[in-house]
CSV table of C-alpha atoms and ligand atoms in Angstrom, one decimal:
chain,number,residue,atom,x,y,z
A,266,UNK,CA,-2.4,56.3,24.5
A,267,UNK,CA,-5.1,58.9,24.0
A,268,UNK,CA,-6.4,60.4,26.7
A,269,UNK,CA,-9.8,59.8,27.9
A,270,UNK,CA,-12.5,62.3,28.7
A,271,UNK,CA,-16.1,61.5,30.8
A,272,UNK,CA,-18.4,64.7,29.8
A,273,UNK,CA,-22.0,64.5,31.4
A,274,UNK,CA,-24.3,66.3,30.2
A,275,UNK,CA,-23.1,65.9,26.7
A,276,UNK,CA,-26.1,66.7,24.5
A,277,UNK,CA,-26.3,70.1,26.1
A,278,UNK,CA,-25.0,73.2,24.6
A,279,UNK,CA,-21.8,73.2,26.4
A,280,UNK,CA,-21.6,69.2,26.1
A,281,UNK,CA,-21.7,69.6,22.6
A,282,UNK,CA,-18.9,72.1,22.1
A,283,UNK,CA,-16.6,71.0,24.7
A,284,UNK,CA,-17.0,67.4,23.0
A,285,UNK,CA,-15.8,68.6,19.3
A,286,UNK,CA,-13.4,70.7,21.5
A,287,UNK,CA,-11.3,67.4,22.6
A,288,UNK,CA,-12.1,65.3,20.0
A,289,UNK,CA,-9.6,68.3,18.3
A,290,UNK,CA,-7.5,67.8,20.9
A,291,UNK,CA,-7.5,64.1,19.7
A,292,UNK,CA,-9.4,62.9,22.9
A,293,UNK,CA,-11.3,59.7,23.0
A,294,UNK,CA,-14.6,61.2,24.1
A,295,UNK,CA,-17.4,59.6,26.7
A,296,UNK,CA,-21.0,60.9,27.0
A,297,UNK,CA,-23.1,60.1,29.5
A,298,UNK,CA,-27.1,60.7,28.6
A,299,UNK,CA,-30.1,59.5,30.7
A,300,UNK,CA,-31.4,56.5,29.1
A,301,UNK,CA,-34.9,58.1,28.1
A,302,UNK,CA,-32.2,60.7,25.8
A,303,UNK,CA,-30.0,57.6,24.4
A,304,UNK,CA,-33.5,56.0,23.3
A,305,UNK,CA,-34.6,59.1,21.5
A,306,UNK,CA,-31.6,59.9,19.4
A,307,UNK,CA,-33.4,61.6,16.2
A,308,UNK,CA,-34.6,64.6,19.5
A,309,UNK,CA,-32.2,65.0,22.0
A,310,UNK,CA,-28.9,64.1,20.1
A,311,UNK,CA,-29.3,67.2,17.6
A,312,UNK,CA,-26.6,69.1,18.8
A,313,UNK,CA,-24.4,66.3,18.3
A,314,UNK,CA,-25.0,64.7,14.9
A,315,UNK,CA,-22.0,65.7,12.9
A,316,UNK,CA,-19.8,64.1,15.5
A,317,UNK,CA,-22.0,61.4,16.9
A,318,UNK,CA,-19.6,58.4,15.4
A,319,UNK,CA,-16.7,59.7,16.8
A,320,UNK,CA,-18.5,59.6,20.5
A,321,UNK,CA,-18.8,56.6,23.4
A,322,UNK,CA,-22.0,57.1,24.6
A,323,UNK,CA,-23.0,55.5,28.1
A,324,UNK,CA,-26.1,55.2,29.3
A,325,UNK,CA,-26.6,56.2,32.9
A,326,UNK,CA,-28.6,57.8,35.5
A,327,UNK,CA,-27.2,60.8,37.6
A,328,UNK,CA,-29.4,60.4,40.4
A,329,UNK,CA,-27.8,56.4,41.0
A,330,UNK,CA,-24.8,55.9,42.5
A,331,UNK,CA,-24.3,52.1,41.4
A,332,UNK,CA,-24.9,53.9,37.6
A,333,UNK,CA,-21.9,56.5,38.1
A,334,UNK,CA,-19.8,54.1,39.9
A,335,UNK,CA,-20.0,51.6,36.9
A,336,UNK,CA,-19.2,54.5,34.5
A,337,UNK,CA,-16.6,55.6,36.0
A,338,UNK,CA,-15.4,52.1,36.9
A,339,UNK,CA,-15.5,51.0,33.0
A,340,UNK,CA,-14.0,54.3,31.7
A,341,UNK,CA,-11.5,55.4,34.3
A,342,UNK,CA,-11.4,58.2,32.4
A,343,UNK,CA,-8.2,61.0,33.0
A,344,UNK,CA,-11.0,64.1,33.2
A,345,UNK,CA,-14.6,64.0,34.2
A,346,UNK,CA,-16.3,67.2,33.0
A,347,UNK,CA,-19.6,67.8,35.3
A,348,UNK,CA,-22.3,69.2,33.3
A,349,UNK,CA,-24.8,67.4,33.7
A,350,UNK,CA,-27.8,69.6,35.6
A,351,UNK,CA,-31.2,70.8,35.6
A,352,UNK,CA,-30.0,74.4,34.4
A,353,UNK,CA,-33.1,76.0,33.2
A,354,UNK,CA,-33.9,78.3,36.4
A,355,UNK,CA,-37.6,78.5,35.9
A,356,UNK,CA,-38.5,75.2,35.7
A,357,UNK,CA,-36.2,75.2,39.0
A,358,UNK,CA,-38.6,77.5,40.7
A,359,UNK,CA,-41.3,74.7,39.7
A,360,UNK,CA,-40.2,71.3,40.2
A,361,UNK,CA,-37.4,72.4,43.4
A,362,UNK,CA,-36.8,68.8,44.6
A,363,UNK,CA,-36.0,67.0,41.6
A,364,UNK,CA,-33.4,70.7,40.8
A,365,UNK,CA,-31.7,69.7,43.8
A,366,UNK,CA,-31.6,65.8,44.0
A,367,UNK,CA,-30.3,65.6,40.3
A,368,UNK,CA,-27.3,68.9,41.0
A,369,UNK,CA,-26.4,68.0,44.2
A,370,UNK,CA,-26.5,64.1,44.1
A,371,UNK,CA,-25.1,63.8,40.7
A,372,UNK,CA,-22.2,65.5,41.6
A,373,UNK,CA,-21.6,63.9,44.9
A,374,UNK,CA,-21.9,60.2,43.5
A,375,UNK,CA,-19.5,61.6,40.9
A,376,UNK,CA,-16.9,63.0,43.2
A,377,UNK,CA,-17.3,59.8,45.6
A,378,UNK,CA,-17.2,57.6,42.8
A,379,UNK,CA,-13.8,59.0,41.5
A,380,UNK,CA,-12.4,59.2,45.4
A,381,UNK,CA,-13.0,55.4,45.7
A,382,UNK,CA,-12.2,54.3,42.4
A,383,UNK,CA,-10.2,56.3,40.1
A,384,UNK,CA,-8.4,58.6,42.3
A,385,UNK,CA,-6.0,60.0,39.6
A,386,UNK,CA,-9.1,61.1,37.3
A,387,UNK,CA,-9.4,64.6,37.0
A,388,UNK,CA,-12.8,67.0,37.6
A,389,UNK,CA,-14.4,69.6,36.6
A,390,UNK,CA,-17.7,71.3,38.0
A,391,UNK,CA,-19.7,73.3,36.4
A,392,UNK,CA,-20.7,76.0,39.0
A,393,UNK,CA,-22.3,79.8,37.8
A,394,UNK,CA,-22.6,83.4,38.3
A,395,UNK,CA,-26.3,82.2,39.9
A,396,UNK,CA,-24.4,81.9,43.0
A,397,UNK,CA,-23.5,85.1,43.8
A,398,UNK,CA,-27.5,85.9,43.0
A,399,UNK,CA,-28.4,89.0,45.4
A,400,UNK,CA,-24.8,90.6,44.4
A,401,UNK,CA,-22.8,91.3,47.7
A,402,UNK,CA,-19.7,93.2,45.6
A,403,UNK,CA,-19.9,94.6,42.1
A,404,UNK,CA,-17.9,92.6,39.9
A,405,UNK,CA,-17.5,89.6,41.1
A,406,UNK,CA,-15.0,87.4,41.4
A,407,UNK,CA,-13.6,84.4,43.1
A,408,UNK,CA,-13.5,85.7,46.7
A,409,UNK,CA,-17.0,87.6,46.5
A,410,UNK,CA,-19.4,85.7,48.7
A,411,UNK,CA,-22.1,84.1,47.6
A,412,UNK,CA,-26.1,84.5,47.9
A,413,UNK,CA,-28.3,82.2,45.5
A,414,UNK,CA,-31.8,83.0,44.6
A,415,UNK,CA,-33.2,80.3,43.3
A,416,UNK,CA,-32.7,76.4,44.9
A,417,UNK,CA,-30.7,76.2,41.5
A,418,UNK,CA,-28.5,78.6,42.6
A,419,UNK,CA,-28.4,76.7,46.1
A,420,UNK,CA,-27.7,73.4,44.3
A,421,UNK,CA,-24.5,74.9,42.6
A,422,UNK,CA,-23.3,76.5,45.4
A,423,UNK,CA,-23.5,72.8,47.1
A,424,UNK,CA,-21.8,71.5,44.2
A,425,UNK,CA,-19.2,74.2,44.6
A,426,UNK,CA,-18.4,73.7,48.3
A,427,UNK,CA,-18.4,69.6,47.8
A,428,UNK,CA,-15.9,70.1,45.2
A,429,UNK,CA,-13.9,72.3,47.2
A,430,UNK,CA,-14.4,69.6,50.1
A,431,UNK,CA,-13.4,66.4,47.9
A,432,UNK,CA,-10.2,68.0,46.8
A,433,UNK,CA,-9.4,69.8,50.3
A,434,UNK,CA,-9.6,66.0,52.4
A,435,UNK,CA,-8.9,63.9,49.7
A,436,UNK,CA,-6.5,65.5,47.6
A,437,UNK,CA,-8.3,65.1,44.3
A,438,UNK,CA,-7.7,67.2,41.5
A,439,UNK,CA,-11.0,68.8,41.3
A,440,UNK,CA,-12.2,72.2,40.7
A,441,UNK,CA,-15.5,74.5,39.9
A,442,UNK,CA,-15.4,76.8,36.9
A,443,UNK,CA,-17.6,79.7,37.9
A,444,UNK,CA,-19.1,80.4,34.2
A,445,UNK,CA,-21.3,83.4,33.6
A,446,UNK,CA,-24.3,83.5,31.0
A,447,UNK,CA,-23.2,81.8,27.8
A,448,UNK,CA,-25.0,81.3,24.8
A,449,UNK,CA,-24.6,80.2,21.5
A,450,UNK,CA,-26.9,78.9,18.5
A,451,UNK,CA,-27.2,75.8,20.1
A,452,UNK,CA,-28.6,77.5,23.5
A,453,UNK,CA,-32.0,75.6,24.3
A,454,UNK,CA,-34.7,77.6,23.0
A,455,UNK,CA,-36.6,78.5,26.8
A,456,UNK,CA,-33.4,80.6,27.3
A,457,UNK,CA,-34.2,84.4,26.8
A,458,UNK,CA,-31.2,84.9,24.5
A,459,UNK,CA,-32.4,82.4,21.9
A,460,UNK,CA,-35.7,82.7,22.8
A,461,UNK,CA,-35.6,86.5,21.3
A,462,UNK,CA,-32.8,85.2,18.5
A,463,UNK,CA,-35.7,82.8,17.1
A,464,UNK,CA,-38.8,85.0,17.4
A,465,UNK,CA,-36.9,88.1,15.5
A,466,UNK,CA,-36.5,85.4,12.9
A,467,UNK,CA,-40.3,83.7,12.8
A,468,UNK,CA,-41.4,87.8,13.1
A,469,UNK,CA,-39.3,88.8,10.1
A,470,UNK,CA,-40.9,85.2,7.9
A,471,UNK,CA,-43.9,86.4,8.9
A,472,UNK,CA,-44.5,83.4,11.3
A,473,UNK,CA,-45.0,85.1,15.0
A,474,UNK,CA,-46.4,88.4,15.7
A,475,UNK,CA,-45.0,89.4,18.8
A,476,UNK,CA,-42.4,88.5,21.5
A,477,UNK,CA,-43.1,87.7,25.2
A,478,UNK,CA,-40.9,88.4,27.6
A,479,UNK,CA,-40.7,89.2,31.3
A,480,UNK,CA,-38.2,91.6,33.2
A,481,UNK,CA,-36.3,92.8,30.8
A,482,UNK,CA,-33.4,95.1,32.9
A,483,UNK,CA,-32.2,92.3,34.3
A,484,UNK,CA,-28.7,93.0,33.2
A,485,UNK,CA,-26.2,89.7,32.2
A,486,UNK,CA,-22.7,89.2,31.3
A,487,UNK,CA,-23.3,86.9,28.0
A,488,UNK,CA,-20.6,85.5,26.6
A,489,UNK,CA,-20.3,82.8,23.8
A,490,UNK,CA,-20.2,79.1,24.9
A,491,UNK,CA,-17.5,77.9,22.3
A,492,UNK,CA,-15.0,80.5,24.3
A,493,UNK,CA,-16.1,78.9,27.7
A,494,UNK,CA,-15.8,75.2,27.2
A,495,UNK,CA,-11.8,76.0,26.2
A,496,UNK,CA,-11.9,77.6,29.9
A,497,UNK,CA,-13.2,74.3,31.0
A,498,UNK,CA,-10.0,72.5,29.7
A,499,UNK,CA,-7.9,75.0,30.6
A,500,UNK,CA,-8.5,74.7,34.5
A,501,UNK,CA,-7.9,70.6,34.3
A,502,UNK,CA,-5.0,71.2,32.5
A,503,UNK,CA,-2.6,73.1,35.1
A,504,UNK,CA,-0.3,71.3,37.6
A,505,UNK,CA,-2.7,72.9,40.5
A,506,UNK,CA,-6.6,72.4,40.6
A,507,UNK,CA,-8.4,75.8,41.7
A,508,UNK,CA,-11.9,77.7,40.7
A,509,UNK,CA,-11.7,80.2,38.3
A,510,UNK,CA,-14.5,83.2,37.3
A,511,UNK,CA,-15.0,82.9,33.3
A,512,UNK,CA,-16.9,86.0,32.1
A,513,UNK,CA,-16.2,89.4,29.8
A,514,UNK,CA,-16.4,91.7,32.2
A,515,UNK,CA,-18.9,93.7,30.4
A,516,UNK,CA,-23.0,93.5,31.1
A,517,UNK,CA,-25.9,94.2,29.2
A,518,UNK,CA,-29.7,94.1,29.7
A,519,UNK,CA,-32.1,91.7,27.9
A,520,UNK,CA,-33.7,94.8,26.2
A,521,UNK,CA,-29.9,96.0,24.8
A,522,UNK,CA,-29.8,92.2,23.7
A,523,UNK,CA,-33.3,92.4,22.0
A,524,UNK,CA,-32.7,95.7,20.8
A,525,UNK,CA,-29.8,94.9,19.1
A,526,UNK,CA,-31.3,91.5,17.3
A,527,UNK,CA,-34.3,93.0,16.1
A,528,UNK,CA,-32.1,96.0,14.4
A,529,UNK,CA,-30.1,93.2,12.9
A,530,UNK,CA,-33.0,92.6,10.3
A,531,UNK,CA,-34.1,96.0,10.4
A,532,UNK,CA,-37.0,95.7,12.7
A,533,UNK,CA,-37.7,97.9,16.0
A,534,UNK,CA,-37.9,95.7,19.0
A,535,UNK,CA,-40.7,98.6,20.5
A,536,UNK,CA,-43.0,97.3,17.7
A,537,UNK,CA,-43.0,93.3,18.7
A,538,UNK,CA,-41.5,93.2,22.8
A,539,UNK,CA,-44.6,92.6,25.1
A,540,UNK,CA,-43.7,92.9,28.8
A,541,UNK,CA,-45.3,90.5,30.4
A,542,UNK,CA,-46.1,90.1,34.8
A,543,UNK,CA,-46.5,86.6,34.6
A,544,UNK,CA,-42.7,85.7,32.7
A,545,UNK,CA,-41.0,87.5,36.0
A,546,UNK,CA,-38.8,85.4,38.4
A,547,UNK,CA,-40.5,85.4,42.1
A,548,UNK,CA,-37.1,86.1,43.6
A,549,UNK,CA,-35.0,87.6,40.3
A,550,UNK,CA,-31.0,87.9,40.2
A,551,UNK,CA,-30.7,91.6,38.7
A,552,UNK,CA,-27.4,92.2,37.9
A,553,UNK,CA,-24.4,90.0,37.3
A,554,UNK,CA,-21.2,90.9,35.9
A,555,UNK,CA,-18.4,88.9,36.2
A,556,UNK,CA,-14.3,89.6,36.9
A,557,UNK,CA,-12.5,87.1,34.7
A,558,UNK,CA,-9.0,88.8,35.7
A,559,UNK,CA,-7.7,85.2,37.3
A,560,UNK,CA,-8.2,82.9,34.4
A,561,UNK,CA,-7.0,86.0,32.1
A,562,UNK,CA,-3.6,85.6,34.4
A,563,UNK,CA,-3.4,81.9,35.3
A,564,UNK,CA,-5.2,80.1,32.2
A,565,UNK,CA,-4.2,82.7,29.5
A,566,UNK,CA,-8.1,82.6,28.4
A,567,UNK,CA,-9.4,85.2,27.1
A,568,UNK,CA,-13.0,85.5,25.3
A,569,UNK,CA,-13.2,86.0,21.4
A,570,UNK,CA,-16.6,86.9,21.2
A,571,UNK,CA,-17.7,90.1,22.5
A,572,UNK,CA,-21.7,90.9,23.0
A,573,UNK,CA,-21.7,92.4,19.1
A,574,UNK,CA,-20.6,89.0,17.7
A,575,UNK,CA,-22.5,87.0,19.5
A,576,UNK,CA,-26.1,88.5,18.6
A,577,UNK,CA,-24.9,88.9,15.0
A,578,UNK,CA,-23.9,84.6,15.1
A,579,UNK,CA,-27.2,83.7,17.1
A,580,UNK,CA,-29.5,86.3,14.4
A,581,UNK,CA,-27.7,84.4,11.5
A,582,UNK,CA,-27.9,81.1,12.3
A,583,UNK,CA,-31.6,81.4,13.3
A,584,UNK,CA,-32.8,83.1,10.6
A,585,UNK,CA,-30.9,80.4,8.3
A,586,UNK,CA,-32.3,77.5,10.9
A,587,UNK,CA,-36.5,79.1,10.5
A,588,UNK,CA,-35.5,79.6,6.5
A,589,UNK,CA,-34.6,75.6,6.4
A,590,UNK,CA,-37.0,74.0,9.3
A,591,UNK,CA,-40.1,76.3,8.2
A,592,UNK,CA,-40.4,77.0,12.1
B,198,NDP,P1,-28.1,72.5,28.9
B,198,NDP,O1,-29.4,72.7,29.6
B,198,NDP,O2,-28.0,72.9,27.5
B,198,NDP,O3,-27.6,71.0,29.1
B,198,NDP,C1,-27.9,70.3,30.3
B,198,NDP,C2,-27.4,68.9,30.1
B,198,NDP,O4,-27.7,68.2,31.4
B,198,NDP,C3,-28.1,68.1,29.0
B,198,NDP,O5,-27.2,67.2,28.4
B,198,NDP,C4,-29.2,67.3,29.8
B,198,NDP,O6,-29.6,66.1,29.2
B,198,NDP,C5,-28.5,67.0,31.1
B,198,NDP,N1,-29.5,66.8,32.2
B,198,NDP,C6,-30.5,67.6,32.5
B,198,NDP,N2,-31.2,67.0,33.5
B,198,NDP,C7,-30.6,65.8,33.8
B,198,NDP,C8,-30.9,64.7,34.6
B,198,NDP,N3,-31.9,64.8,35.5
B,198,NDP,N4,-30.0,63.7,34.6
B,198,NDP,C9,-29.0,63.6,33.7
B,198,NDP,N5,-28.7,64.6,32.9
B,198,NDP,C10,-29.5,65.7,32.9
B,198,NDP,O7,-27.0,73.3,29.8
B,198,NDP,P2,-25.6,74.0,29.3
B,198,NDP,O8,-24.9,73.2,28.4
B,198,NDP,O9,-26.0,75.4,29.0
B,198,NDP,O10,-24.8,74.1,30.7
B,198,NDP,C11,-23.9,73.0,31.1
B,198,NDP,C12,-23.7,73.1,32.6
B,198,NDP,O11,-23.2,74.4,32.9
B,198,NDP,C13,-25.0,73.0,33.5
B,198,NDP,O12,-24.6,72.3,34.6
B,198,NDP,C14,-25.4,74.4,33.8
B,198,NDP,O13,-26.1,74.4,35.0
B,198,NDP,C15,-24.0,75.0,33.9
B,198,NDP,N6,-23.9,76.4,33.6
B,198,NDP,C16,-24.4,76.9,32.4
B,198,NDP,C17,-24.2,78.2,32.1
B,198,NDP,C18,-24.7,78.8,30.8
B,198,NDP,O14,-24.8,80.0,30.7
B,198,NDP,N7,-25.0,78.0,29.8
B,198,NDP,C19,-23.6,79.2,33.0
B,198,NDP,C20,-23.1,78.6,34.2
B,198,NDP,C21,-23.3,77.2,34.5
B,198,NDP,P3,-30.9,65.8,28.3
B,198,NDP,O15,-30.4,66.1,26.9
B,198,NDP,O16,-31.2,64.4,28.5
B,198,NDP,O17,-31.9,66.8,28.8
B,199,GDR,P1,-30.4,82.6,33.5
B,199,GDR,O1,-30.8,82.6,32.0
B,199,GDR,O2,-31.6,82.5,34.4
B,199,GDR,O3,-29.5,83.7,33.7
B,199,GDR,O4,-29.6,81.2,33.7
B,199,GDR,P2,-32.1,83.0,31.2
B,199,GDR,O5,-31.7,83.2,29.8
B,199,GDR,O6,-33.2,82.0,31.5
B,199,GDR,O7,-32.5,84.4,31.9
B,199,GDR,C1,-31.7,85.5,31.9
B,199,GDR,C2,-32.5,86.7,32.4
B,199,GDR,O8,-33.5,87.1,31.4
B,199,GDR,C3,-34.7,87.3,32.1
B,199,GDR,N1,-35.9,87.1,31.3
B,199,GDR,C4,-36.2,86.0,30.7
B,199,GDR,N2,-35.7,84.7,30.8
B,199,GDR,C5,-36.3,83.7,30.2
B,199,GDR,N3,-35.8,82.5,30.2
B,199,GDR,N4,-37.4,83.9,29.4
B,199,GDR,C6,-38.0,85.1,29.3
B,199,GDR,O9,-39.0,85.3,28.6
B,199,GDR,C7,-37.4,86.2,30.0
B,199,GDR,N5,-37.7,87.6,30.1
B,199,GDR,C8,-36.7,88.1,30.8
B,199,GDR,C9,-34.7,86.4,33.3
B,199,GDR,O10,-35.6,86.8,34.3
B,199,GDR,C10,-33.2,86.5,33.7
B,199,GDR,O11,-33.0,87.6,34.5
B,199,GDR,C11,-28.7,80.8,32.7
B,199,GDR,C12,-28.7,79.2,32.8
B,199,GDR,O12,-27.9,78.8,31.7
B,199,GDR,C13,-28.1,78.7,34.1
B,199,GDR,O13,-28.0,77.3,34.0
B,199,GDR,C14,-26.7,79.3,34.3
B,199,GDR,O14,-26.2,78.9,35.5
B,199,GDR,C15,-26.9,80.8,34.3
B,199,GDR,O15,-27.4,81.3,33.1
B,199,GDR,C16,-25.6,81.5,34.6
């Protein structure tokens, strides 16, 4: 029988790519998408229309318990992968309460749900480098403790420690990823990666002038999201759940990463980056760079993509996307 996988969050970028990832793997393959998203397919499904037919899509509510318990109930699926979240860190800063309900309950209904009725169902949270915020050791890794800056931050670091908790007293097989930045062509566009990726290609079609940004040292380590979701698997897939770091080990700042994407069609970022006040953070994670050398042990993962590759695929595929869309 194939084996059955629960991904929320699937119209996301990760969602996306983990979901042609086990549908590989020959995976039947649940989504779970707010009903407001499974009512607006032509918007919020574009990530996912080359594979949409081969997907179960549920609709459901991550802040309702009787909604995850009925999913999980009707699916009793072998893996539930957790990705579901408000990620976007400054609309976290601006709407805090609905941040935390939506991270912290989703993923306790989830983790209850499973403990009461599908205890052999595997899961997977997605936690982030956003925990370890204010750094307390430089890299970081599984052991370093953490210090969130933002009530996103604070939500995954509950997520984290009721994951830990559910598979501690319950003996569930559950376990937190700790993913750094990851991007891809298909990162949402208020992200500054792609953010920067579609501006150098509206400046160089002549459709935007400049580019707005705020603090651009803040140093990352981006890696590319196809690498990560294989992590993701990886982890459920070992006799023993733990939490793994997934990262490249090497950081760069959001002016290398502009730098590098405006040279890519010839342009000097000095001429179009406008630093502006107003874009900062009002508590800002500086520095993050991650120590992968666990999962590089344990999972055997280890990233394709280094920082070169990954500007050069999110350049090309947005200069082809602003050729084709006109925007
Ligand atoms: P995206 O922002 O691209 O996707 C988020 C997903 O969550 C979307 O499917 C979205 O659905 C869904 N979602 C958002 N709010 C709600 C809500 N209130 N109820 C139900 N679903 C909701 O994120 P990514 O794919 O980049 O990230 C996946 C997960 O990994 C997230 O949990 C994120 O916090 C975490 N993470 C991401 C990292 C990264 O660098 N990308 C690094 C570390 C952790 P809809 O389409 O309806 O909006
Ligand atoms: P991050 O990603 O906050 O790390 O969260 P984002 O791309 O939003 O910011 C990265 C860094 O760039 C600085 N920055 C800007 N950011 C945005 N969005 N827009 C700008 O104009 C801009 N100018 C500078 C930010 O201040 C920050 O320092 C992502 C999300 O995917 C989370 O869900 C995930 O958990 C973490 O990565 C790891």
């Amino acid at each position: 029988m194939k084996k059955k996988a629960l991904i929320t969050g699937i119209t996301g970028q990760d969602g996306s790519y983990l979901a042609e990832f086990l549908l590989k793997k020959g995976y039947s393959v649940h989504g779970m998408v707010r009903r407001v998203a499974a009512e607006d397919e032509s918007h919020r499904f574009w990530r996912l229309r080359h594979i949409k037919k081969s997907l179960n899509i549920h609709a459901g509510s991550l802040e309702s318990y009787a909604s995850v318990i009925n999913i999980v109930t009707k699916i009793k699926p072998n893996e539930i992968y957790h990705l579901g979240a408000q990620s976007y860190i400054d609309y976290a800063f601006k709407d805090e309460f609905s941040t935390i309900n939506t991270n912290i309950n989703g993923t306790h209904f989830l983790l209850s749900a499973i403990k009461e009725f599908s205890p052999k169902t595997k899961f997977y949270f997605a936690g982030s480098s956003e925990m370890f915020g204010k750094v307390r050791e430089v890299p970081q890794n599984e052991k370093t403790p953490f210090y969130p800056r933002s009530v996103y931050g604070i939500s995954k670091v509950a997520g984290f420690d009721l994951t830990r908790n559910y598979r501690e007293a319950y003996k569930l097989f559950c376990c937190s990823g700790i993913l750094f930045n990851h991007e891809s062509p298909r990162r949402g566009f208020e992200f500054v990666t792609r953010k920067i990726t579609h501006a150098v290609a509206r400046i160089k079609f002549g459709l935007q002038k400049d580019l707005q940004l705020g603090n651009i040292d803040a140093k990352r380590d981006w890696g590319h999201a196809k690498d990560y979701v294989e992590a993701m698997w990886l982890m459920l897939n070992r006799k023993k759940p733990e939490d793994y770091v997934i990262s490249t080990g090497k950081h760069y700042t959001v002016r290398d990463f502009a730098k590098l994407a405006f040279k890519l069609v010839d342009l000097d970022y000095k001429k179009f980056v406008k630093v502006e006040k107003k874009l900062y953070r009002p508590s800002e994670v500086e520095s993050l760079l991650g120590n992968c050398s666990k999962a590089k042990r344990e999972l055997k993962w280890k990233p394709k993509y280094d920082f070169k590759k990954l500007v050069e695929d999110m350049v090309k595929a947005d200069l082809e996307f602003v050729e084709k869309e006109g925007y």
